[in-house]
PDB file of C-alpha atoms in Angstrom:
ATOM      1  CA  MET N 158     -53.401  37.143  40.440  1.00  0.00           C
ATOM      2  CA  ALA N 159     -51.484  39.693  37.701  1.00  0.00           C
ATOM      3  CA  GLN N 160     -55.227  38.710  36.715  1.00  0.00           C
ATOM      4  CA  ALA N 161     -56.917  39.703  39.219  1.00  0.00           C
ATOM      5  CA  GLU N 162     -55.464  43.099  39.751  1.00  0.00           C
ATOM      6  CA  CYS N 163     -55.972  43.817  36.096  1.00  0.00           C
ATOM      7  CA  ILE N 164     -60.032  42.193  37.064  1.00  0.00           C
ATOM      8  CA  THR N 165     -60.290  44.735  39.792  1.00  0.00           C
ATOM      9  CA  THR N 166     -58.658  47.421  38.319  1.00  0.00           C
ATOM     10  CA  ALA N 167     -60.820  47.330  34.653  1.00  0.00           C
ATOM     11  CA  ILE N 168     -64.019  46.617  37.106  1.00  0.00           C
ATOM     12  CA  ARG N 169     -62.710  50.142  39.124  1.00  0.00           C
ATOM     13  CA  GLU N 170     -62.764  51.577  35.634  1.00  0.00           C
ATOM     14  CA  LEU N 171     -65.550  50.480  34.611  1.00  0.00           C
ATOM     15  CA  MET N 172     -67.598  52.125  37.635  1.00  0.00           C
ATOM     16  CA  SER N 173     -65.865  55.362  37.865  1.00  0.00           C
ATOM     17  CA  ARG N 174     -67.254  55.441  33.853  1.00  0.00           C
ATOM     18  CA  GLY N 175     -63.459  56.216  32.906  1.00  0.00           C
ATOM     19  CA  GLN N 176     -63.002  58.905  35.910  1.00  0.00           C
ATOM     20  CA  PRO N 177     -60.268  58.469  38.512  1.00  0.00           C
ATOM     21  CA  LEU N 178     -62.198  57.831  41.339  1.00  0.00           C
ATOM     22  CA  LYS N 179     -63.279  61.183  43.269  1.00  0.00           C
ATOM     23  CA  SER N 180     -64.997  59.314  46.213  1.00  0.00           C
ATOM     24  CA  THR N 181     -63.961  58.538  49.396  1.00  0.00           C
ATOM     25  CA  ASN N 182     -66.764  56.696  50.380  1.00  0.00           C
ATOM     26  CA  PRO N 183     -65.721  53.645  52.369  1.00  0.00           C
ATOM     27  CA  VAL N 184     -69.601  51.642  51.495  1.00  0.00           C
ATOM     28  CA  TRP N 185     -69.069  52.860  47.848  1.00  0.00           C
ATOM     29  CA  LEU N 186     -65.539  51.650  47.378  1.00  0.00           C
ATOM     30  CA  ALA N 187     -66.243  48.305  49.400  1.00  0.00           C
ATOM     31  CA  HIS N 188     -68.983  47.799  46.850  1.00  0.00           C
ATOM     32  CA  ILE N 189     -66.338  47.825  44.072  1.00  0.00           C
ATOM     33  CA  GLU N 190     -63.586  45.737  46.070  1.00  0.00           C
ATOM     34  CA  PHE N 191     -66.508  42.972  46.359  1.00  0.00           C
ATOM     35  CA  VAL N 192     -67.698  43.277  42.798  1.00  0.00           C
ATOM     36  CA  ALA N 193     -63.996  43.003  41.710  1.00  0.00           C
ATOM     37  CA  ALA N 194     -63.123  40.020  44.145  1.00  0.00           C
ATOM     38  CA  LEU N 195     -66.187  37.955  42.613  1.00  0.00           C
ATOM     39  CA  ALA N 196     -65.305  38.613  39.120  1.00  0.00           C
ATOM     40  CA  GLY N 197     -61.775  37.843  39.800  1.00  0.00           C
ATOM     41  CA  ASN N 198     -63.340  34.192  41.582  1.00  0.00           C
ATOM     42  CA  VAL N 199     -65.719  32.568  39.023  1.00  0.00           C
ATOM     43  CA  PRO N 200     -66.776  29.072  39.833  1.00  0.00           C
ATOM     44  CA  HIS N 201     -65.761  26.327  37.908  1.00  0.00           C
ATOM     45  CA  PRO N 202     -68.533  23.986  37.271  1.00  0.00           C
ATOM     46  CA  THR N 203     -68.775  20.865  39.094  1.00  0.00           C
ATOM     47  CA  TYR N 204     -70.980  18.291  36.937  1.00  0.00           C
ATOM     48  CA  ALA N 205     -72.775  14.979  37.398  1.00  0.00           C
ATOM     49  CA  ASP N 206     -69.262  12.436  38.290  1.00  0.00           C
ATOM     50  CA  VAL N 207     -68.358  15.480  41.013  1.00  0.00           C
ATOM     51  CA  ASP N 208     -65.294  14.036  42.753  1.00  0.00           C
ATOM     52  CA  SER N 209     -64.293  15.341  46.473  1.00  0.00           C
ATOM     53  CA  GLU N 210     -61.811  17.865  44.429  1.00  0.00           C
ATOM     54  CA  ASP N 211     -64.347  19.400  42.898  1.00  0.00           C
ATOM     55  CA  LEU N 212     -66.527  19.455  46.576  1.00  0.00           C
ATOM     56  CA  ASP N 213     -62.988  21.057  48.091  1.00  0.00           C
ATOM     57  CA  GLY N 214     -62.628  23.624  44.971  1.00  0.00           C
ATOM     58  CA  ARG N 215     -66.009  24.610  45.505  1.00  0.00           C
ATOM     59  CA  ALA N 216     -65.317  24.798  48.844  1.00  0.00           C
ATOM     60  CA  ASP N 217     -62.537  27.755  48.578  1.00  0.00           C
ATOM     61  CA  HIS N 218     -64.752  29.199  45.651  1.00  0.00           C
ATOM     62  CA  LEU N 219     -66.979  30.120  48.115  1.00  0.00           C
ATOM     63  CA  GLU N 220     -64.491  30.706  51.337  1.00  0.00           C
ATOM     64  CA  LYS N 221     -62.853  33.351  48.855  1.00  0.00           C
ATOM     65  CA  VAL N 222     -66.523  34.346  48.528  1.00  0.00           C
ATOM     66  CA  PHE N 223     -67.268  34.481  52.068  1.00  0.00           C
ATOM     67  CA  ALA N 224     -64.232  36.776  52.754  1.00  0.00           C
ATOM     68  CA  ALA N 225     -65.083  39.240  49.865  1.00  0.00           C
ATOM     69  CA  LEU N 226     -68.522  39.611  51.194  1.00  0.00           C
ATOM     70  CA  HIS N 227     -67.689  39.690  55.024  1.00  0.00           C
ATOM     71  CA  VAL N 228     -65.715  42.652  54.544  1.00  0.00           C
ATOM     72  CA  TYR N 229     -68.578  44.470  52.484  1.00  0.00           C
ATOM     73  CA  LEU N 230     -70.855  43.479  55.114  1.00  0.00           C
ATOM     74  CA  THR N 231     -68.750  44.992  57.539  1.00  0.00           C
ATOM     75  CA  ALA N 232     -68.376  48.482  55.555  1.00  0.00           C
ATOM     76  CA  ILE N 233     -72.132  48.474  55.192  1.00  0.00           C
ATOM     77  CA  ILE N 234     -73.038  47.472  58.988  1.00  0.00           C
ATOM     78  CA  ALA N 235     -70.542  50.256  60.321  1.00  0.00           C
ATOM     79  CA  ASP N 236     -71.601  52.848  57.983  1.00  0.00           C
ATOM     80  CA  THR N 237     -75.158  52.079  59.323  1.00  0.00           C
ATOM     81  CA  ALA N 238     -74.336  52.113  62.797  1.00  0.00           C
ATOM     82  CA  HIS N 239     -72.741  55.412  62.540  1.00  0.00           C
ATOM     83  CA  ASN N 240     -75.975  56.789  61.036  1.00  0.00           C
ATOM     84  CA  VAL N 241     -78.230  54.985  63.474  1.00  0.00           C
ATOM     85  CA  PRO N 242     -78.517  57.222  66.644  1.00  0.00           C
ATOM     86  CA  GLY N 243     -77.611  55.091  70.069  1.00  0.00           C
ATOM     87  CA  GLY N 244     -76.317  52.803  68.914  1.00  0.00           C
ATOM     88  CA  THR N 245     -79.163  50.083  68.546  1.00  0.00           C
ATOM     89  CA  LEU N 246     -77.266  48.325  65.633  1.00  0.00           C
ATOM     90  CA  ASP N 247     -75.433  45.141  67.891  1.00  0.00           C
ATOM     91  CA  ARG N 248     -72.749  44.785  65.355  1.00  0.00           C
ATOM     92  CA  ARG N 249     -70.911  41.730  66.730  1.00  0.00           C
ATOM     93  CA  TYR N 250     -74.163  40.011  66.495  1.00  0.00           C
ATOM     94  CA  LEU N 251     -74.040  40.357  62.951  1.00  0.00           C
ATOM     95  CA  ASP N 252     -70.294  39.739  62.529  1.00  0.00           C
ATOM     96  CA  ASN N 253     -71.026  36.763  65.008  1.00  0.00           C
ATOM     97  CA  LEU N 254     -74.129  35.698  62.465  1.00  0.00           C
ATOM     98  CA  PHE N 255     -72.612  36.066  59.709  1.00  0.00           C
ATOM     99  CA  ARG N 256     -69.584  33.662  60.553  1.00  0.00           C
ATOM    100  CA  ASP N 257     -71.640  31.338  62.075  1.00  0.00           C
ATOM    101  CA  LEU N 258     -73.321  31.526  58.347  1.00  0.00           C
ATOM    102  CA  SER N 259     -70.396  31.047  56.048  1.00  0.00           C
ATOM    103  CA  ALA N 260     -68.312  27.991  58.403  1.00  0.00           C
ATOM    104  CA  ASP N 261     -71.678  26.303  58.675  1.00  0.00           C
ATOM    105  CA  ALA N 262     -71.888  26.235  54.714  1.00  0.00           C
ATOM    106  CA  LEU N 263     -68.387  25.715  54.569  1.00  0.00           C
ATOM    107  CA  ALA N 264     -68.078  22.871  56.651  1.00  0.00           C
ATOM    108  CA  VAL N 265     -71.471  21.004  55.195  1.00  0.00           C
ATOM    109  CA  ILE N 266     -69.798  21.158  51.314  1.00  0.00           C
ATOM    110  CA  ARG N 267     -66.060  20.231  52.964  1.00  0.00           C
ATOM    111  CA  ASN N 268     -68.057  17.492  55.241  1.00  0.00           C
ATOM    112  CA  ALA N 269     -69.327  15.799  52.210  1.00  0.00           C
ATOM    113  CA  ALA N 270     -65.827  16.304  50.715  1.00  0.00           C
ATOM    114  CA  GLU N 271     -64.705  14.041  53.094  1.00  0.00           C
ATOM    115  CA  GLU N 272     -67.366  11.715  52.759  1.00  0.00           C
ATOM    116  CA  MET N 273     -66.933  11.268  48.866  1.00  0.00           C
ATOM    117  CA  ARG N 274     -63.199  11.242  49.269  1.00  0.00           C
ATOM    118  CA  GLU N 275     -63.467   7.524  52.423  1.00  0.00           C
ATOM    119  CA  HIS N 276     -66.202   6.454  49.168  1.00  0.00           C
ATOM    120  CA  GLU N 277     -63.714   6.671  46.725  1.00  0.00           C
ATOM    121  CA  ASN N 278     -59.994   5.306  49.124  1.00  0.00           C
ATOM    122  CA  TRP N 279     -63.038   2.251  49.779  1.00  0.00           C
ATOM    123  CA  ARG N 280     -63.837   1.778  46.239  1.00  0.00           C
ATOM    124  CA  ALA N 281     -60.107   1.916  45.111  1.00  0.00           C
ATOM    125  CA  SER N 282     -59.046  -0.738  47.365  1.00  0.00           C
TER     126      SER N 282
END
């Protein structure tokens, strides 16, 4: 966790070009946090002899990426909705769409891991 904090701080410093952050723009700040979250959550490679634990690790990684992206997406949607007249941007629809996409993607990987685990257990017995 300390390493992630160092990465986040370093990214903030790079993006502000060494100057203290002056902007309170939520989209800009959300962008910095998203980039920092990605940098602090590097995926582990998968190889030809992938096993169920590798797939579980990949799903855990992707879950963190989706969580960071959701925060970023929410900030962008909120800022955009604030500037679109008449409430024509349906925030809930976009949020639900993102939640469905991320849940489906994670379910595919987790289901594959479970099937692989059953196959591994069958071979071991």
